[in-house]
mmCIF file of C-alpha atoms and ligand atoms in Angstrom:
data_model
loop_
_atom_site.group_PDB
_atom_site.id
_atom_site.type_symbol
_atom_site.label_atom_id
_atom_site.label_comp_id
_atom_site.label_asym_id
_atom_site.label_seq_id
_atom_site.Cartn_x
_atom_site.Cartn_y
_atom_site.Cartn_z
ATOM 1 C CA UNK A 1326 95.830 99.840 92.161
ATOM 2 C CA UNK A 1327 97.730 98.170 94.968
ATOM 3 C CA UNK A 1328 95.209 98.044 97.119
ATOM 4 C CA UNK A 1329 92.231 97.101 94.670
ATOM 5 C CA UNK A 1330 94.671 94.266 93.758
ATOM 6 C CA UNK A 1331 95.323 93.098 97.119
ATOM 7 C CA UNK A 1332 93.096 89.582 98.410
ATOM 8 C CA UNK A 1333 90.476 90.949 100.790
ATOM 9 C CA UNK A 1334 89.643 88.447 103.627
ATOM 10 C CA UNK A 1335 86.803 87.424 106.285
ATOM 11 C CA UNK A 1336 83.404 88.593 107.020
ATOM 12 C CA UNK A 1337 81.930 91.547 105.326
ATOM 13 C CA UNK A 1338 80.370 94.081 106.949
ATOM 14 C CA UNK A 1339 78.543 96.083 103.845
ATOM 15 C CA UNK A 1340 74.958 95.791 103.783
ATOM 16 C CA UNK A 1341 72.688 96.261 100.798
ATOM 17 C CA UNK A 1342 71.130 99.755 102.208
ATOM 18 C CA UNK A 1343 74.897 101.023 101.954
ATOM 19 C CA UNK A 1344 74.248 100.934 98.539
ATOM 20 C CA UNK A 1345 72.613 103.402 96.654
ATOM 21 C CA UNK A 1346 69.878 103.210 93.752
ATOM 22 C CA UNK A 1347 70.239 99.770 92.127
ATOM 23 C CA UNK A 1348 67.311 98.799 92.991
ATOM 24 C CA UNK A 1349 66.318 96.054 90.516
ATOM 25 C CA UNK A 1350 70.158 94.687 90.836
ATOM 26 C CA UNK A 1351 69.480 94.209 94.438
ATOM 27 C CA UNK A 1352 66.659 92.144 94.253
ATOM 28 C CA UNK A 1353 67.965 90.111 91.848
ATOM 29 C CA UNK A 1354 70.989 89.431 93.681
ATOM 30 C CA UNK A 1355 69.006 89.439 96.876
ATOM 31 C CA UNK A 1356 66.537 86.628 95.039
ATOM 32 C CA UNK A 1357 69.504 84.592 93.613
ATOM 33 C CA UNK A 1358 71.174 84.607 96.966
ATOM 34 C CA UNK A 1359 68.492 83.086 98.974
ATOM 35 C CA UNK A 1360 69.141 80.092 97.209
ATOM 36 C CA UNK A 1361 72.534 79.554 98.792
ATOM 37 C CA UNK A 1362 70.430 80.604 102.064
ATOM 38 C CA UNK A 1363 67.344 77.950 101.143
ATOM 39 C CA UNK A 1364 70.161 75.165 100.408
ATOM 40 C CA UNK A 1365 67.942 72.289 102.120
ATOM 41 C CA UNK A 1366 64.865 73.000 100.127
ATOM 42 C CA UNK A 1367 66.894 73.744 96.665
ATOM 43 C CA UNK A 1368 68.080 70.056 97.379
ATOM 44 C CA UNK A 1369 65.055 68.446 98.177
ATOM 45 C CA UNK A 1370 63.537 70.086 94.675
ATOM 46 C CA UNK A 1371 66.785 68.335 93.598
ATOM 47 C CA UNK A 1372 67.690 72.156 91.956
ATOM 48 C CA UNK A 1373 70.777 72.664 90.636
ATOM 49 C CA UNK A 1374 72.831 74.461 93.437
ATOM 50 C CA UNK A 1375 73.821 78.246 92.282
ATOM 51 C CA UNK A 1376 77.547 78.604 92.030
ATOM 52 C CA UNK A 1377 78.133 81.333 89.898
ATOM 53 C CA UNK A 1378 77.196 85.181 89.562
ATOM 54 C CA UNK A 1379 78.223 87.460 87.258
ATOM 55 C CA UNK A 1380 77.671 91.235 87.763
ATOM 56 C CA UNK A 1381 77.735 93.229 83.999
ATOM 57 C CA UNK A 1382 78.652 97.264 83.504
ATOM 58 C CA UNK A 1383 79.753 100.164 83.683
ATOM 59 C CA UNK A 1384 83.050 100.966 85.858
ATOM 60 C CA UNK A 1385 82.673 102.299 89.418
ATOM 61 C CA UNK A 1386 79.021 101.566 89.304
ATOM 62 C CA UNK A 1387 78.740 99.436 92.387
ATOM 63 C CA UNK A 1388 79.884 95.584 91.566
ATOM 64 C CA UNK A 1389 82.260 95.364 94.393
ATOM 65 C CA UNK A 1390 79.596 96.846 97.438
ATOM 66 C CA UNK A 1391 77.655 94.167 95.870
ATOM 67 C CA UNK A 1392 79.348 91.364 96.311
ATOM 68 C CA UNK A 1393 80.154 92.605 99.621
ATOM 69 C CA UNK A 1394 77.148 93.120 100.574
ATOM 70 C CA UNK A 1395 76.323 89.475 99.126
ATOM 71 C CA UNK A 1396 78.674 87.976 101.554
ATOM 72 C CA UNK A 1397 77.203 90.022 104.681
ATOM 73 C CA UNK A 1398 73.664 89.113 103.778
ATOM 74 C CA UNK A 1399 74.612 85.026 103.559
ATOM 75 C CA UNK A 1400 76.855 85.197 106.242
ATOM 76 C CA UNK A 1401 79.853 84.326 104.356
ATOM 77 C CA UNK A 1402 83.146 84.645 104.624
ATOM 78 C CA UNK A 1403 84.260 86.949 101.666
ATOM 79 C CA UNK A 1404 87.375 86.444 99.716
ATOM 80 C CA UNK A 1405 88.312 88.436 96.592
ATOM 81 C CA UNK A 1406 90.435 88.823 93.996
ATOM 82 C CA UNK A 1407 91.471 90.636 90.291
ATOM 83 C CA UNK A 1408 91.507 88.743 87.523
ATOM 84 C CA UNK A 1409 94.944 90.860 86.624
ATOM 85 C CA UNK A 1410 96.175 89.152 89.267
ATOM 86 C CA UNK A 1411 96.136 85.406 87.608
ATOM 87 C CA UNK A 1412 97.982 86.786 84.453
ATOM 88 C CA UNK A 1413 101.759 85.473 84.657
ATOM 89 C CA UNK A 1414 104.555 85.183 83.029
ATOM 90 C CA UNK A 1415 104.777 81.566 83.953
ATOM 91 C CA UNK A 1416 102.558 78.626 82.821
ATOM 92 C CA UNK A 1417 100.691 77.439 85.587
ATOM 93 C CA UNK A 1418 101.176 79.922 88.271
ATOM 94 C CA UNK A 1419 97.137 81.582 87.548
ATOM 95 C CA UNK A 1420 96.346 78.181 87.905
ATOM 96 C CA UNK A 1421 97.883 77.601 90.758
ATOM 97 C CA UNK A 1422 96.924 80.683 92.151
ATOM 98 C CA UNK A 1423 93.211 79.874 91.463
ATOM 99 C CA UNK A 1424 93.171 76.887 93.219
ATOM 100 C CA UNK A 1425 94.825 78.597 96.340
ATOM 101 C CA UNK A 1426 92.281 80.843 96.484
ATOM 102 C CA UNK A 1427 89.120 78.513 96.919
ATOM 103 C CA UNK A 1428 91.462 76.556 99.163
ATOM 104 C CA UNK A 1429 91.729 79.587 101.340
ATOM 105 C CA UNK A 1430 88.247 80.193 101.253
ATOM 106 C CA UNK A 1431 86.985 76.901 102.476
ATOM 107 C CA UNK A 1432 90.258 76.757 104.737
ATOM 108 C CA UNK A 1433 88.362 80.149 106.202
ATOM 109 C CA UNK A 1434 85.132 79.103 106.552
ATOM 110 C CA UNK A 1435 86.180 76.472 108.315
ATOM 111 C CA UNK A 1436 88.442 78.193 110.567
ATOM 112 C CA UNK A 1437 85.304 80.984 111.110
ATOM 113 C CA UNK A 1438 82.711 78.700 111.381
ATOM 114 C CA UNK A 1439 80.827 79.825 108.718
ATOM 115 C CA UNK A 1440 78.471 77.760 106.693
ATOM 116 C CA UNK A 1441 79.326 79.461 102.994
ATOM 117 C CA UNK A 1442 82.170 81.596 101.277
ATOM 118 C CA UNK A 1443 81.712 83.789 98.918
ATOM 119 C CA UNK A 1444 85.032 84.294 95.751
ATOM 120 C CA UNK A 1445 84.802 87.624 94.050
ATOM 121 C CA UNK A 1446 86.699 88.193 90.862
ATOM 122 C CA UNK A 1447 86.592 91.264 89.638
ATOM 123 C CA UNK A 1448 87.889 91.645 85.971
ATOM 124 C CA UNK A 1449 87.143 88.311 85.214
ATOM 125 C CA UNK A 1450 87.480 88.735 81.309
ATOM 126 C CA UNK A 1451 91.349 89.276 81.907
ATOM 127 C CA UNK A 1452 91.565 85.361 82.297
ATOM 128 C CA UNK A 1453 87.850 84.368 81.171
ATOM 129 C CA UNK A 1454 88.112 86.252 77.604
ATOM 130 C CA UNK A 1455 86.939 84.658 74.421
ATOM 131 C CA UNK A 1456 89.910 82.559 72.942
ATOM 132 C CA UNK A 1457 90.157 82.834 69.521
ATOM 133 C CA UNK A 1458 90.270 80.180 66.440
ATOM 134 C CA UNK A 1459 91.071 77.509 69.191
ATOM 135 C CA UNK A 1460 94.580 79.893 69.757
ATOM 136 C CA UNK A 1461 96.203 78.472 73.011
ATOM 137 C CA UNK A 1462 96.774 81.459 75.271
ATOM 138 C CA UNK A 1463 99.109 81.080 78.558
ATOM 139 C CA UNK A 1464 96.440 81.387 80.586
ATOM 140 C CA UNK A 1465 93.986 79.178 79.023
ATOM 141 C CA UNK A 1466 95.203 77.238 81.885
ATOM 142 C CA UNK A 1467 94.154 79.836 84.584
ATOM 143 C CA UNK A 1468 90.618 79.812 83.208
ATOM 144 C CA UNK A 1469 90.451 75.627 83.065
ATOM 145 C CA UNK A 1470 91.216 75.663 86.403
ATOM 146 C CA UNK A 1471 88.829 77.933 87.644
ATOM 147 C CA UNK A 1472 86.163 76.005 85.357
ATOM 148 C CA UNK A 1473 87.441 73.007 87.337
ATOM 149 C CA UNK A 1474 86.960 74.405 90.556
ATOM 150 C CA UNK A 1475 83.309 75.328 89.891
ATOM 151 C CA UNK A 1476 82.382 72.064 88.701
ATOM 152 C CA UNK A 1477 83.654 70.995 91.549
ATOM 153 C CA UNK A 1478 81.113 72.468 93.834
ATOM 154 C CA UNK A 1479 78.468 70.541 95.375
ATOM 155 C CA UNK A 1480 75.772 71.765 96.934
ATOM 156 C CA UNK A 1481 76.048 68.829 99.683
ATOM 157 C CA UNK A 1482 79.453 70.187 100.741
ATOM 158 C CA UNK A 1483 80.257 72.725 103.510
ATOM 159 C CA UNK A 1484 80.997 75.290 103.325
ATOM 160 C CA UNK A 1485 78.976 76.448 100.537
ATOM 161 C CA UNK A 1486 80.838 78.293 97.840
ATOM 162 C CA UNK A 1487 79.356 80.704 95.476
ATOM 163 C CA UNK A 1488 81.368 82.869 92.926
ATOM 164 C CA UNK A 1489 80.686 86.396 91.910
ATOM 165 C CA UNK A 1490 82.644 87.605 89.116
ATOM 166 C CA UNK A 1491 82.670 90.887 88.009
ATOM 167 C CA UNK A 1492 83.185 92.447 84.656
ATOM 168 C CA UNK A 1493 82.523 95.437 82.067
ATOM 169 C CA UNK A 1494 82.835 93.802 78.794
ATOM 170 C CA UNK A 1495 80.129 90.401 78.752
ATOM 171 C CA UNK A 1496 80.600 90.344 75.044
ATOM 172 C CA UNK A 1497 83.945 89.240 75.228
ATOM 173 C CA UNK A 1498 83.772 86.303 77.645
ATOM 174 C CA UNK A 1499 84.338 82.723 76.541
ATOM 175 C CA UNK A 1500 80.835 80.787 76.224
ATOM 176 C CA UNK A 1501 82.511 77.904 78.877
ATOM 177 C CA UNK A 1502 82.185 80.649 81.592
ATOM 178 C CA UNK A 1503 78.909 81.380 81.277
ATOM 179 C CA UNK A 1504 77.227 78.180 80.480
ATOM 180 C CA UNK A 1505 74.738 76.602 82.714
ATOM 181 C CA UNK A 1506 76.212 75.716 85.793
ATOM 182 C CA UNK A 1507 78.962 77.761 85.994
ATOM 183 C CA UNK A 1508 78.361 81.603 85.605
ATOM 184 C CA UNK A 1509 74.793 81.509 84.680
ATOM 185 C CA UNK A 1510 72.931 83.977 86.663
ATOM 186 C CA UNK A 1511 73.494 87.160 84.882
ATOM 187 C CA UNK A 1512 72.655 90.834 87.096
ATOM 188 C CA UNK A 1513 73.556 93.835 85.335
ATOM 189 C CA UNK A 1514 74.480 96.837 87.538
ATOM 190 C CA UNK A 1515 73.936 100.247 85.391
ATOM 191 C CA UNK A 1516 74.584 103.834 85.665
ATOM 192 C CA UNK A 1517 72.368 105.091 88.501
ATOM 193 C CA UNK A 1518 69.405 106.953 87.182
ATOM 194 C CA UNK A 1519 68.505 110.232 88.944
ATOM 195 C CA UNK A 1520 66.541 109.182 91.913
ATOM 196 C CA UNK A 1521 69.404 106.435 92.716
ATOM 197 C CA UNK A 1522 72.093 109.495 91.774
ATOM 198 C CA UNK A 1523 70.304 111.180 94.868
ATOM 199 C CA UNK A 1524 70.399 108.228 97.213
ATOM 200 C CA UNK A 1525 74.042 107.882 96.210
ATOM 201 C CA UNK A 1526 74.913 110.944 96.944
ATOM 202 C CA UNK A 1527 72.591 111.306 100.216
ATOM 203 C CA UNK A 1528 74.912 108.066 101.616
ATOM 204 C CA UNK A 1529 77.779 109.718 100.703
ATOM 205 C CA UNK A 1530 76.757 113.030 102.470
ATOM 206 C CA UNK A 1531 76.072 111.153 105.797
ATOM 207 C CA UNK A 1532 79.231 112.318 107.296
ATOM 208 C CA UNK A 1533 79.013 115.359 106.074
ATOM 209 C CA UNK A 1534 78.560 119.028 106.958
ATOM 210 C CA UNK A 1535 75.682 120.210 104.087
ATOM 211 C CA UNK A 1536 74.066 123.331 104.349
ATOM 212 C CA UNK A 1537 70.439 123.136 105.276
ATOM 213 C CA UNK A 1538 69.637 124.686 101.789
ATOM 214 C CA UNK A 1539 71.533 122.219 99.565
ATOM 215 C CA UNK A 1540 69.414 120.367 97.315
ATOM 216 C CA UNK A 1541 70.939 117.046 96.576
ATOM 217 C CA UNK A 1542 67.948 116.800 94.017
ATOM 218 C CA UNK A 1543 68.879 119.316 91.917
ATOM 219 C CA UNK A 1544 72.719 117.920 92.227
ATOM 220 C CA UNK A 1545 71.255 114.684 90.844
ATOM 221 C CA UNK A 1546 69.691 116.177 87.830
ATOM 222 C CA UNK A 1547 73.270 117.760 86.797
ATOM 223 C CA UNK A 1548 75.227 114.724 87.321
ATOM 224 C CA UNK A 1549 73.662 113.156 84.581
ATOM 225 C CA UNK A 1550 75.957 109.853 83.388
ATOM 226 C CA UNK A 1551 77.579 109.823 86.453
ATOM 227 C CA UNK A 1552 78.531 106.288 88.150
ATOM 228 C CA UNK A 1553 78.596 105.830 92.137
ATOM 229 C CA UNK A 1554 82.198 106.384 92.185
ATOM 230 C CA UNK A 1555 82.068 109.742 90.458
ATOM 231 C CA UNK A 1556 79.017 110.758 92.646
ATOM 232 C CA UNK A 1557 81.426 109.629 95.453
ATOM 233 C CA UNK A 1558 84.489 112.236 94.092
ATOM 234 C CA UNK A 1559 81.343 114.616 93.849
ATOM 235 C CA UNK A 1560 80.958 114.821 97.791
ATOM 236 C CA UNK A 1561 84.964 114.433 98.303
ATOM 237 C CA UNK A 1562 85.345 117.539 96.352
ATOM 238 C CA UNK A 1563 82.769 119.410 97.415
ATOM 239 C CA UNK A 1564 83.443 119.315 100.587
ATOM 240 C CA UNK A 1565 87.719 120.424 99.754
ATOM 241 C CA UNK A 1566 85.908 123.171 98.260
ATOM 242 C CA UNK A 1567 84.163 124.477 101.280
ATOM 243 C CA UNK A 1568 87.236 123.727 103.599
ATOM 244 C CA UNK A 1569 89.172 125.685 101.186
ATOM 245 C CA UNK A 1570 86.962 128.210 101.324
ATOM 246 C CA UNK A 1571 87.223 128.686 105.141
ATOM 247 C CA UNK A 1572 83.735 127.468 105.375
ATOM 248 C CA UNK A 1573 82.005 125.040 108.032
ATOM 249 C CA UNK A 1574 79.358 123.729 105.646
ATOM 250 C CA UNK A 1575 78.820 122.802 101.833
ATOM 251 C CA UNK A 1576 76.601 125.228 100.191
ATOM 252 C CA UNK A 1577 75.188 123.996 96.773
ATOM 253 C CA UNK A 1578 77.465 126.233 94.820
ATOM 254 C CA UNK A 1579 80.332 123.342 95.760
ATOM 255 C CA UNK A 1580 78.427 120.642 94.084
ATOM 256 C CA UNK A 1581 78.265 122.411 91.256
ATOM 257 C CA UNK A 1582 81.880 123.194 90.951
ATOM 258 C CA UNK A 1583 82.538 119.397 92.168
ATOM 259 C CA UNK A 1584 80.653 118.297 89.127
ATOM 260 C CA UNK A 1585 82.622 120.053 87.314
ATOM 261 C CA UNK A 1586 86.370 119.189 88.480
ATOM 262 C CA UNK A 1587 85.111 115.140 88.191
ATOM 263 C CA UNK A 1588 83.579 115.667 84.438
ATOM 264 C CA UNK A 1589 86.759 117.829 83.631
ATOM 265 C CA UNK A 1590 89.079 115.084 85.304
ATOM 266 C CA UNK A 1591 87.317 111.982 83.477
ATOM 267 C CA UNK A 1592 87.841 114.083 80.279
ATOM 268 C CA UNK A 1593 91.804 114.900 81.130
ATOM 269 C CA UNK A 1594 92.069 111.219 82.115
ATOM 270 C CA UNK A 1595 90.533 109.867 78.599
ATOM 271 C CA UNK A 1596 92.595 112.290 76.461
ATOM 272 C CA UNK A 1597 95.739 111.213 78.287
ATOM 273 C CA UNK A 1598 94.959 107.889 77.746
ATOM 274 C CA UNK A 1599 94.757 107.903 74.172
HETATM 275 P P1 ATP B 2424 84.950 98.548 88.747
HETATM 276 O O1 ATP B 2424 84.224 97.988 87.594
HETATM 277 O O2 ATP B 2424 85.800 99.751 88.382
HETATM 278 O O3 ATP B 2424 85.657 97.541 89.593
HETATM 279 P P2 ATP B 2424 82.722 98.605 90.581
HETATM 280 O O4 ATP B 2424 81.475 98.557 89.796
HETATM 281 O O5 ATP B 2424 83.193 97.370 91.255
HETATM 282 O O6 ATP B 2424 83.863 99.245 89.705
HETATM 283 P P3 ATP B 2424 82.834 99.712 93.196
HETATM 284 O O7 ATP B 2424 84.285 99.369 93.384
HETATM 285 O O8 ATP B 2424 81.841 98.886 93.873
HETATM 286 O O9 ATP B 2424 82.526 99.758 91.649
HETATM 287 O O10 ATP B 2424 82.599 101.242 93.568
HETATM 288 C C1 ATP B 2424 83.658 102.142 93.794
HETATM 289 C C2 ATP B 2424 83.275 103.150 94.842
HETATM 290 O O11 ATP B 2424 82.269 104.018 94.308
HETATM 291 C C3 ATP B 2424 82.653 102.547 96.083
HETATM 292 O O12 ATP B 2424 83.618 102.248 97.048
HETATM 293 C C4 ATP B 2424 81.696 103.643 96.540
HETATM 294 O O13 ATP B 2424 82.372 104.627 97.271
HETATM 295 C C5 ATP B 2424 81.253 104.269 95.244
HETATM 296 N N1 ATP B 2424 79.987 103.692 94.716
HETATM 297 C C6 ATP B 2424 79.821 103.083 93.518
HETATM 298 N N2 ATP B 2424 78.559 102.699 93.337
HETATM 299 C C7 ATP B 2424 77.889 103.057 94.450
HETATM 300 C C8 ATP B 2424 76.540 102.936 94.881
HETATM 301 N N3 ATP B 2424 75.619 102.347 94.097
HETATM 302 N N4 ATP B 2424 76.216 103.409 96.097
HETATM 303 C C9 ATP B 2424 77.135 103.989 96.888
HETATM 304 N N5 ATP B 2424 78.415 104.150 96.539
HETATM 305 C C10 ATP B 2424 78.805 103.711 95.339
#
C-alpha cells in the first residue's frame, strides 16, 4: 500500500500497446486526449479546454496504465496521487496538500520543459464522495480546493494541466465533481472480455518461458471475470509453479492451477474481510 500511496513523478514511459484489451477505453481516451494535443485549434473553435477525466470500474482493471499511458502519449509530465492520501486528521492539511500537488506539477513541467502535466488521483471518491443533507465533512475542504484548482485552469496557460481521476464507485461522487467543466469526460474501463483476457495475458507472458504447446486461448476462456491484475498473478504463479516443479518452461497444466490459487485467494481474501 506504501508504494501505491507514494507521489509518482516525471515522464511516463507506458504506452497504450502495453495495455491489454480495452480497446474502446483506449480510443476514447486516445480521442479525448488529442484535445490537450490540438490545444491551438480547440481555442480558435473557442472549445472549452478539457481538464478533467474520470476513469469508472472494476479494481485492478487497468486505470492506472491508463493514465500512464495518457501522460506518455501527450508528452506530459505525470504526477499522481491517492485520494487516501488527502484524508487528515487536521482541517486544511488535504487542502493544502492539493494545492501542493498542482504546484509541483506545473513547478515540473516547467523545470522539464514540457508543454502539459498530467494529475492522477486514484480513489477520488475518498475526498470527492457525495456529502450528505448539506453535512459538513472535514474534508469538504480537500474537495473545494481541488474544485478550485480546476477552475482554475486555462487553456491559454502553460503548461497545460489535465486531471485523470480514478475511481470504482461513480454513483457515489458529489454532482460538483462531475459537472461540466470539471470531471466531465466519463471512460469506463471494464473487466477484459476474452479476446482482451488473451492479449493480457500474451503481454504478461513476454518475458516468459511458455511451452510451445500452451494455449493462452484456452487460458482466456477459464479465466472468466478475471481483471488485468488477476490475469497478471495468473502468469506470476504459473510460472512459481513450473520453477517449483524443476521445470524450464510453463506447460498449460500451470495456468490451470494458477487460475486456481488467484480465484481461491480472491475468495480467502473476501471471507477474511468480512
Ligand atoms: P485500482 O482500481 O485497484 O487502482 P487499476 O484499475 O488502477 O486498479 P492498475 O493499477 O492499472 O489497475 O493495474 C494493476 C496491475 O494489473 C498493472 O500493473 C498490470 O500489471 C495489471 N493490469 C491491469 N489491467 C491490465 C491490462 N489491461 N493490461 C495489462 N496489464 C494489466
Amino acid at each position: 500500500a506504501q508504494e501505491r500511496k507514494r507521489k509518482k513523478k516525471g515522464p511516463s514511459k507506458l504506452t497504450f500497446e502495453e495495455i491489454g484489451g480495452q480497446d474502446s477505453a483506449k480510443q476514447e481516451l486516445r480521442e479525448a486526449l488529442d484535445f490537450l494535443i490540438k490545444h491551438e485549434e480547440i481555442r480558435k473553435f473557442g472549445i472549452r479546454p478539457l481538464k478533467g477525466i474520470l476513469l469508472t470500474g472494476p479494481p485492478g482493471t487497468g486505470k492506472t496504465l491508463m493514465a500512464k499511458a495518457a501522460a506518455h502519449y501527450t508528452d506530459s509530465i505525470f504526477v499522481a496521487a491517492s485520494g487516501s492520501e488527502f484524508v487528515e486528521m487536521y482541517v486544511g492539511v488535504g487542502a493544502s496538500r492539493i494545492r501542493d500537488l498542482f504546484k509541483d506539477a506545473r513547478t515540473r513541467a516547467t523545470k522539464e520543459n514540457k508543454e502539459n502535466a498530467i494529475i492522477f488521483i486514484d480513489e477520488i471518491d475518498v475526498i470527492g464522495g457525495k456529502r450528505e443533507g448539506g453535512q459538513q465533512r472535514e474534508y469538504d475542504q480537500t474537495l473545494n480546493q481541488l474544485l478550485t484548482e480546476m477552475d482554475g485552469i486555462y487553456s491559454s496557460d502553460t503548461p497545460r494541466i489535465l486531471v485523470i481521476a480514478a475511481t470504482n464507485r461513480k454513483e457515489m461522487l458529489d454532482s460538483a465533481l462531475t459537472r461540466p467543466g470539471r470531471f466531465d469526460r466519463h471512460i469506463q474501463v471494464d473487466l477484459p472480455d476474452k479476446k482482451g483476457r488473451k492479449h493480457i495475458l500474451e503481454l504478461h507472458g513476454v518475458n516468459k518461458p511458455l511451452m510451445k504447446e500452451v494455449n493462452l486461448e484456452k487460458t482466456a476462456e477459464e479465466s472468466y471475470g478475471f481483471s488485468g491484475a488477476q490475469l497478471e498473478s495468473v502468469m506470476n504463479e504459473a510460472a512459481i509453479y513450473a520453477m517449483r516443479d524443476g521445470l524450464l518452461n510453463i506447460e498449460q497444466r500451470h495456468l490451470s492451477l494458477a487460475i486456481d490459487k488467484v480465484m481461491m485467494g480472491e475468495k480467502t481474501d473476501r471471507e477474511s474481510s468480512v
